[in-house]
mmCIF file of C-alpha atoms in Angstrom:
data_model
loop_
_atom_site.group_PDB
_atom_site.id
_atom_site.type_symbol
_atom_site.label_atom_id
_atom_site.label_comp_id
_atom_site.label_asym_id
_atom_site.label_seq_id
_atom_site.Cartn_x
_atom_site.Cartn_y
_atom_site.Cartn_z
ATOM 1 C CA UNK A 280 2.179 -15.103 19.091
ATOM 2 C CA UNK A 281 5.502 -16.292 18.303
ATOM 3 C CA UNK A 282 6.724 -15.982 14.533
ATOM 4 C CA UNK A 283 5.221 -19.100 12.573
ATOM 5 C CA UNK A 284 6.786 -20.405 9.391
ATOM 6 C CA UNK A 285 5.958 -23.007 6.860
ATOM 7 C CA UNK A 286 2.303 -21.846 6.581
ATOM 8 C CA UNK A 287 0.431 -22.214 3.357
ATOM 9 C CA UNK A 288 -2.067 -19.456 1.593
ATOM 10 C CA UNK A 289 -5.281 -20.746 3.213
ATOM 11 C CA UNK A 290 -3.909 -20.804 6.575
ATOM 12 C CA UNK A 291 -2.857 -17.216 6.195
ATOM 13 C CA UNK A 292 -6.829 -16.480 5.869
ATOM 14 C CA UNK A 293 -7.232 -17.485 9.341
ATOM 15 C CA UNK A 294 -5.371 -14.534 10.221
ATOM 16 C CA UNK A 295 -7.018 -11.997 7.820
ATOM 17 C CA UNK A 296 -4.903 -11.989 4.551
ATOM 18 C CA UNK A 297 -6.003 -13.475 1.444
ATOM 19 C CA UNK A 298 -2.846 -14.389 -0.703
ATOM 20 C CA UNK A 299 -3.439 -16.852 -3.822
ATOM 21 C CA UNK A 300 -1.752 -20.149 -3.676
ATOM 22 C CA UNK A 301 1.542 -20.263 -5.307
ATOM 23 C CA UNK A 302 2.194 -16.954 -4.707
ATOM 24 C CA UNK A 303 5.756 -16.334 -3.290
ATOM 25 C CA UNK A 304 6.281 -12.572 -4.059
ATOM 26 C CA UNK A 305 5.315 -10.796 -0.913
ATOM 27 C CA UNK A 306 8.031 -9.511 1.091
ATOM 28 C CA UNK A 307 7.967 -7.893 4.593
ATOM 29 C CA UNK A 308 4.326 -6.936 4.070
ATOM 30 C CA UNK A 309 2.732 -5.531 7.322
ATOM 31 C CA UNK A 310 -0.951 -5.328 7.793
ATOM 32 C CA UNK A 311 -3.786 -4.908 9.819
ATOM 33 C CA UNK A 312 -6.515 -7.713 9.401
ATOM 34 C CA UNK A 313 -8.388 -8.308 7.148
ATOM 35 C CA UNK A 314 -6.154 -7.494 4.057
ATOM 36 C CA UNK A 315 -6.758 -8.889 0.272
ATOM 37 C CA UNK A 316 -3.810 -9.081 -1.938
ATOM 38 C CA UNK A 317 -4.516 -11.829 -3.678
ATOM 39 C CA UNK A 318 -1.276 -12.782 -6.390
ATOM 40 C CA UNK A 319 0.147 -9.347 -6.350
ATOM 41 C CA UNK A 320 3.906 -8.022 -5.603
ATOM 42 C CA UNK A 321 4.267 -6.274 -2.646
ATOM 43 C CA UNK A 322 7.604 -5.618 -1.230
ATOM 44 C CA UNK A 323 8.619 -3.982 2.300
ATOM 45 C CA UNK A 324 4.416 -2.445 2.367
ATOM 46 C CA UNK A 325 2.051 -1.866 4.607
ATOM 47 C CA UNK A 326 -1.717 -2.093 4.469
ATOM 48 C CA UNK A 327 -4.224 -0.765 6.658
ATOM 49 C CA UNK A 328 -7.539 -2.725 7.826
ATOM 50 C CA UNK A 329 -9.994 -3.445 4.716
ATOM 51 C CA UNK A 330 -7.367 -2.626 2.342
ATOM 52 C CA UNK A 331 -7.679 -4.498 -1.164
ATOM 53 C CA UNK A 332 -6.076 -5.440 -4.510
ATOM 54 C CA UNK A 333 -8.415 -6.488 -7.175
ATOM 55 C CA UNK A 334 -8.131 -10.243 -7.905
ATOM 56 C CA UNK A 335 -7.098 -9.529 -11.478
ATOM 57 C CA UNK A 336 -3.862 -8.930 -13.562
ATOM 58 C CA UNK A 337 -0.365 -8.596 -11.776
ATOM 59 C CA UNK A 338 0.402 -5.584 -9.680
ATOM 60 C CA UNK A 339 3.662 -4.290 -7.848
ATOM 61 C CA UNK A 340 3.895 -1.978 -4.957
ATOM 62 C CA UNK A 341 7.388 -1.039 -3.528
ATOM 63 C CA UNK A 342 8.033 0.675 -0.203
ATOM 64 C CA UNK A 343 4.358 1.920 -0.115
ATOM 65 C CA UNK A 344 2.085 2.672 2.833
ATOM 66 C CA UNK A 345 -1.720 2.100 2.017
ATOM 67 C CA UNK A 346 -4.057 3.235 4.417
ATOM 68 C CA UNK A 347 -7.681 1.676 5.743
ATOM 69 C CA UNK A 348 -10.216 0.821 3.078
ATOM 70 C CA UNK A 349 -7.509 1.989 0.345
ATOM 71 C CA UNK A 350 -8.431 0.193 -2.999
ATOM 72 C CA UNK A 351 -5.908 -0.497 -5.751
ATOM 73 C CA UNK A 352 -6.923 -1.649 -9.480
ATOM 74 C CA UNK A 353 -5.272 -4.436 -11.524
ATOM 75 C CA UNK A 354 -1.905 -3.950 -13.485
ATOM 76 C CA UNK A 355 -0.960 -0.628 -11.452
ATOM 77 C CA UNK A 356 2.356 -0.063 -10.243
ATOM 78 C CA UNK A 357 3.215 1.927 -7.048
ATOM 79 C CA UNK A 358 6.069 3.516 -6.102
ATOM 80 C CA UNK A 359 8.787 1.655 -8.004
ATOM 81 C CA UNK A 360 12.573 2.221 -7.403
ATOM 82 C CA UNK A 361 14.157 4.892 -9.132
ATOM 83 C CA UNK A 362 17.724 4.855 -10.934
ATOM 84 C CA UNK A 363 20.405 7.811 -10.495
ATOM 85 C CA UNK A 364 19.973 10.315 -13.519
ATOM 86 C CA UNK A 365 23.407 11.889 -12.701
ATOM 87 C CA UNK A 366 25.562 8.687 -12.970
ATOM 88 C CA UNK A 367 27.907 7.704 -15.849
ATOM 89 C CA UNK A 368 24.803 4.924 -16.407
ATOM 90 C CA UNK A 369 21.458 4.604 -14.868
ATOM 91 C CA UNK A 370 21.846 0.710 -15.153
ATOM 92 C CA UNK A 371 22.492 -1.223 -12.336
ATOM 93 C CA UNK A 372 26.275 -2.457 -13.300
ATOM 94 C CA UNK A 373 27.434 1.428 -12.354
ATOM 95 C CA UNK A 374 25.749 1.394 -8.956
ATOM 96 C CA UNK A 375 24.857 -2.099 -7.412
ATOM 97 C CA UNK A 376 26.089 -4.630 -4.997
ATOM 98 C CA UNK A 377 26.101 -7.918 -4.518
ATOM 99 C CA UNK A 378 23.701 -7.647 -1.454
ATOM 100 C CA UNK A 379 21.347 -5.142 -3.410
ATOM 101 C CA UNK A 380 20.837 -7.702 -6.537
ATOM 102 C CA UNK A 381 21.862 -11.193 -4.940
ATOM 103 C CA UNK A 382 20.275 -12.823 -8.066
ATOM 104 C CA UNK A 383 21.540 -10.970 -11.158
ATOM 105 C CA UNK A 384 25.437 -11.462 -9.576
ATOM 106 C CA UNK A 385 24.393 -15.043 -9.706
ATOM 107 C CA UNK A 386 25.395 -14.528 -13.403
ATOM 108 C CA UNK A 387 28.790 -14.426 -13.996
ATOM 109 C CA UNK A 388 28.769 -11.760 -16.773
ATOM 110 C CA UNK A 389 27.062 -9.353 -14.632
ATOM 111 C CA UNK A 390 29.181 -10.065 -11.758
ATOM 112 C CA UNK A 391 32.337 -9.860 -13.810
ATOM 113 C CA UNK A 392 31.058 -5.669 -15.046
ATOM 114 C CA UNK A 393 29.547 -5.062 -11.447
ATOM 115 C CA UNK A 394 31.249 -3.572 -8.184
ATOM 116 C CA UNK A 395 32.133 -6.061 -6.133
ATOM 117 C CA UNK A 396 31.292 -6.348 -2.454
ATOM 118 C CA UNK A 397 34.236 -4.360 -1.161
ATOM 119 C CA UNK A 398 33.655 -1.608 -3.667
ATOM 120 C CA UNK A 399 32.540 0.416 -0.973
ATOM 121 C CA UNK A 400 29.360 2.641 -0.522
ATOM 122 C CA UNK A 401 26.879 2.828 -3.328
ATOM 123 C CA UNK A 402 24.500 5.191 -4.706
ATOM 124 C CA UNK A 403 22.040 2.711 -3.769
ATOM 125 C CA UNK A 404 23.354 3.010 0.074
ATOM 126 C CA UNK A 405 23.117 6.892 -0.066
ATOM 127 C CA UNK A 406 19.933 7.489 -1.619
ATOM 128 C CA UNK A 407 17.100 8.465 0.859
ATOM 129 C CA UNK A 408 14.312 5.877 1.327
ATOM 130 C CA UNK A 409 11.433 7.076 -0.053
ATOM 131 C CA UNK A 410 7.809 6.122 1.197
ATOM 132 C CA UNK A 411 4.738 6.232 -1.133
ATOM 133 C CA UNK A 412 1.420 6.661 0.834
ATOM 134 C CA UNK A 413 -1.882 5.820 -0.182
ATOM 135 C CA UNK A 414 -4.635 7.413 1.850
ATOM 136 C CA UNK A 415 -7.474 5.993 3.803
ATOM 137 C CA UNK A 416 -10.125 5.097 1.127
ATOM 138 C CA UNK A 417 -8.095 6.519 -1.835
ATOM 139 C CA UNK A 418 -9.065 4.287 -4.838
ATOM 140 C CA UNK A 419 -6.031 3.751 -7.598
ATOM 141 C CA UNK A 420 -7.689 2.804 -11.271
ATOM 142 C CA UNK A 421 -6.445 -0.299 -13.431
ATOM 143 C CA UNK A 422 -3.485 0.577 -14.919
ATOM 144 C CA UNK A 423 -2.039 3.309 -13.055
ATOM 145 C CA UNK A 424 1.445 4.334 -12.218
ATOM 146 C CA UNK A 425 2.204 6.105 -8.809
ATOM 147 C CA UNK A 426 5.847 7.498 -8.750
ATOM 148 C CA UNK A 427 7.948 7.032 -5.728
ATOM 149 C CA UNK A 428 7.432 9.541 -3.113
ATOM 150 C CA UNK A 429 3.978 10.475 -4.027
ATOM 151 C CA UNK A 430 1.123 11.045 -1.655
ATOM 152 C CA UNK A 431 -2.720 10.279 -2.941
ATOM 153 C CA UNK A 432 -4.858 11.545 -0.578
ATOM 154 C CA UNK A 433 -7.621 10.341 1.575
ATOM 155 C CA UNK A 434 -10.258 9.713 -0.422
ATOM 156 C CA UNK A 435 -8.947 10.358 -3.734
ATOM 157 C CA UNK A 436 -9.367 8.785 -7.157
ATOM 158 C CA UNK A 437 -6.892 7.981 -9.394
ATOM 159 C CA UNK A 438 -8.561 7.427 -12.995
ATOM 160 C CA UNK A 439 -7.553 4.040 -14.832
ATOM 161 C CA UNK A 440 -4.474 4.274 -16.774
ATOM 162 C CA UNK A 441 -3.220 7.653 -15.180
ATOM 163 C CA UNK A 442 0.548 8.534 -14.593
ATOM 164 C CA UNK A 443 0.908 9.971 -10.922
ATOM 165 C CA UNK A 444 3.802 12.218 -10.787
ATOM 166 C CA UNK A 445 2.568 14.759 -7.806
ATOM 167 C CA UNK A 446 0.678 14.841 -4.715
ATOM 168 C CA UNK A 447 -3.111 14.197 -4.806
ATOM 169 C CA UNK A 448 -5.265 16.292 -2.460
ATOM 170 C CA UNK A 449 -7.732 14.463 -0.229
ATOM 171 C CA UNK A 450 -11.243 13.668 -2.207
ATOM 172 C CA UNK A 451 -9.614 14.832 -5.666
ATOM 173 C CA UNK A 452 -10.428 13.122 -8.527
ATOM 174 C CA UNK A 453 -7.395 12.703 -11.266
ATOM 175 C CA UNK A 454 -6.740 11.522 -14.268
ATOM 176 C CA UNK A 455 -4.366 11.341 -17.413
ATOM 177 C CA UNK A 456 -0.894 11.697 -17.954
ATOM 178 C CA UNK A 457 0.681 13.654 -15.876
ATOM 179 C CA UNK A 458 -2.434 12.823 -13.807
ATOM 180 C CA UNK A 459 -4.494 16.380 -13.216
ATOM 181 C CA UNK A 460 -7.377 17.288 -10.828
ATOM 182 C CA UNK A 461 -10.580 16.643 -12.811
ATOM 183 C CA UNK A 462 -13.124 17.511 -9.740
ATOM 184 C CA UNK A 463 -13.281 16.746 -6.171
ATOM 185 C CA UNK A 464 -15.876 13.904 -5.021
ATOM 186 C CA UNK A 465 -17.667 16.380 -2.571
ATOM 187 C CA UNK A 466 -18.289 20.195 -1.445
ATOM 188 C CA UNK A 467 -15.401 21.611 0.615
ATOM 189 C CA UNK A 468 -17.573 21.580 3.847
ATOM 190 C CA UNK A 469 -18.420 17.952 3.534
ATOM 191 C CA UNK A 470 -14.664 17.241 2.639
ATOM 192 C CA UNK A 471 -14.084 19.101 6.023
ATOM 193 C CA UNK A 472 -16.503 16.904 7.746
ATOM 194 C CA UNK A 473 -14.938 13.605 6.512
ATOM 195 C CA UNK A 474 -11.313 15.001 7.415
ATOM 196 C CA UNK A 475 -12.466 15.818 11.156
ATOM 197 C CA UNK A 476 -14.637 12.794 11.869
ATOM 198 C CA UNK A 477 -11.745 10.484 10.666
ATOM 199 C CA UNK A 478 -14.468 7.012 10.085
ATOM 200 C CA UNK A 479 -11.956 5.276 9.421
ATOM 201 C CA UNK A 480 -10.632 4.918 12.774
ATOM 202 C CA UNK A 481 -13.652 3.292 14.107
ATOM 203 C CA UNK A 482 -15.425 0.024 14.227
ATOM 204 C CA UNK A 483 -18.393 0.519 12.091
ATOM 205 C CA UNK A 484 -19.638 -3.165 11.908
ATOM 206 C CA UNK A 485 -21.805 -3.043 15.006
ATOM 207 C CA UNK A 486 -24.097 -0.247 13.522
ATOM 208 C CA UNK A 487 -23.776 -1.216 9.768
ATOM 209 C CA UNK A 488 -27.625 -1.819 9.909
ATOM 210 C CA UNK A 489 -28.406 1.527 10.860
ATOM 211 C CA UNK A 490 -26.262 3.574 7.977
ATOM 212 C CA UNK A 491 -27.178 3.840 4.378
ATOM 213 C CA UNK A 492 -23.836 4.650 2.813
ATOM 214 C CA UNK A 493 -25.636 5.867 -0.415
ATOM 215 C CA UNK A 494 -27.031 9.346 1.803
ATOM 216 C CA UNK A 495 -23.512 10.820 2.646
ATOM 217 C CA UNK A 496 -25.013 13.611 4.690
ATOM 218 C CA UNK A 497 -27.185 11.434 6.996
ATOM 219 C CA UNK A 498 -24.397 8.778 7.172
ATOM 220 C CA UNK A 499 -22.138 12.133 8.414
ATOM 221 C CA UNK A 500 -24.756 13.364 10.410
ATOM 222 C CA UNK A 501 -25.086 9.881 12.408
ATOM 223 C CA UNK A 502 -21.138 8.847 12.638
ATOM 224 C CA UNK A 503 -20.360 12.404 13.742
ATOM 225 C CA UNK A 504 -23.526 11.987 16.670
ATOM 226 C CA UNK A 505 -21.904 8.305 17.447
ATOM 227 C CA UNK A 506 -18.614 9.597 18.309
ATOM 228 C CA UNK A 507 -19.701 12.710 20.117
ATOM 229 C CA UNK A 508 -21.757 10.634 22.307
ATOM 230 C CA UNK A 509 -19.021 7.918 22.571
ATOM 231 C CA UNK A 510 -20.951 5.375 21.268
ATOM 232 C CA UNK A 511 -18.246 4.041 18.646
ATOM 233 C CA UNK A 512 -15.530 2.263 19.272
ATOM 234 C CA UNK A 513 -11.804 2.504 18.169
ATOM 235 C CA UNK A 514 -10.884 -0.165 15.516
ATOM 236 C CA UNK A 515 -7.944 -2.008 16.823
ATOM 237 C CA UNK A 516 -7.088 -4.879 14.242
ATOM 238 C CA UNK A 517 -4.397 -7.812 15.003
ATOM 239 C CA UNK A 518 -1.431 -6.943 13.045
ATOM 240 C CA UNK A 519 1.007 -9.190 11.165
ATOM 241 C CA UNK A 520 4.268 -9.006 9.087
ATOM 242 C CA UNK A 521 4.108 -11.550 6.224
ATOM 243 C CA UNK A 522 6.941 -12.854 4.183
ATOM 244 C CA UNK A 523 7.172 -15.493 1.209
ATOM 245 C CA UNK A 524 9.895 -18.429 1.936
ATOM 246 C CA UNK A 525 9.355 -20.303 -1.318
ATOM 247 C CA UNK A 526 5.796 -21.366 -1.670
ATOM 248 C CA UNK A 527 5.252 -21.214 2.101
ATOM 249 C CA UNK A 528 5.177 -18.001 4.563
ATOM 250 C CA UNK A 529 6.550 -16.694 7.469
ATOM 251 C CA UNK A 530 4.094 -14.852 10.282
ATOM 252 C CA UNK A 531 4.978 -12.957 12.758
ATOM 253 C CA UNK A 532 2.367 -10.689 15.124
ATOM 254 C CA UNK A 533 3.121 -7.266 15.453
ATOM 255 C CA UNK A 534 2.642 -5.089 18.930
ATOM 256 C CA UNK A 535 -0.046 -2.541 17.876
ATOM 257 C CA UNK A 536 -2.186 -1.555 14.804
ATOM 258 C CA UNK A 537 -0.431 0.609 11.928
ATOM 259 C CA UNK A 538 -2.930 3.520 12.425
#
């Protein structure tokens, strides 16, 4: 498939991504189908299959990798840009360039004060790009803040309105400001089974009637048996990149899944 341009939000549904009409805040968003991002702002992010944002409120994410089956509540901020702490000022006038902030440079007062395009490399050019990672099946509660560069582990849960400044272990439940581990979702032995199984790598749809997900141990038993017998196919979803252009979108198919 070649790049398609001028697509509407409703047309994007055919390619497995749900974006609300009128949303023009998605830039270089890579996703495995299906992905549900509704009207939120995502810049240079990626999302594995079945990842989704809550439809309510407004959330934003920057340079973040969302795993398969990841879930994000409303009004969250994930991986926001950071400003220099050791320069004369943390304000963008001290380190920006026209290529970094073209809209701000359209304002004559800002352009008059800030560095010109020929001012040479800036702090932003040298600052290493840092990815934030939200693991497979991790859940970020409403109103939370996740600092750039943090990894929220597979299956972890971040309580609502938490401030996450450090990595979160797999299957941990954290909350607070700063967020701290309250407990783990399962015993250590069960967590080890989850991490070894990697159930998110498989297509579970053909066996959905055989599984009672409320019974954790029996579900693990069944899936482990299916994998051992070679009876579960790998999940290989179509993968795309979408960006906003005005009130329309461009879409390009990618060569392989993200995971």
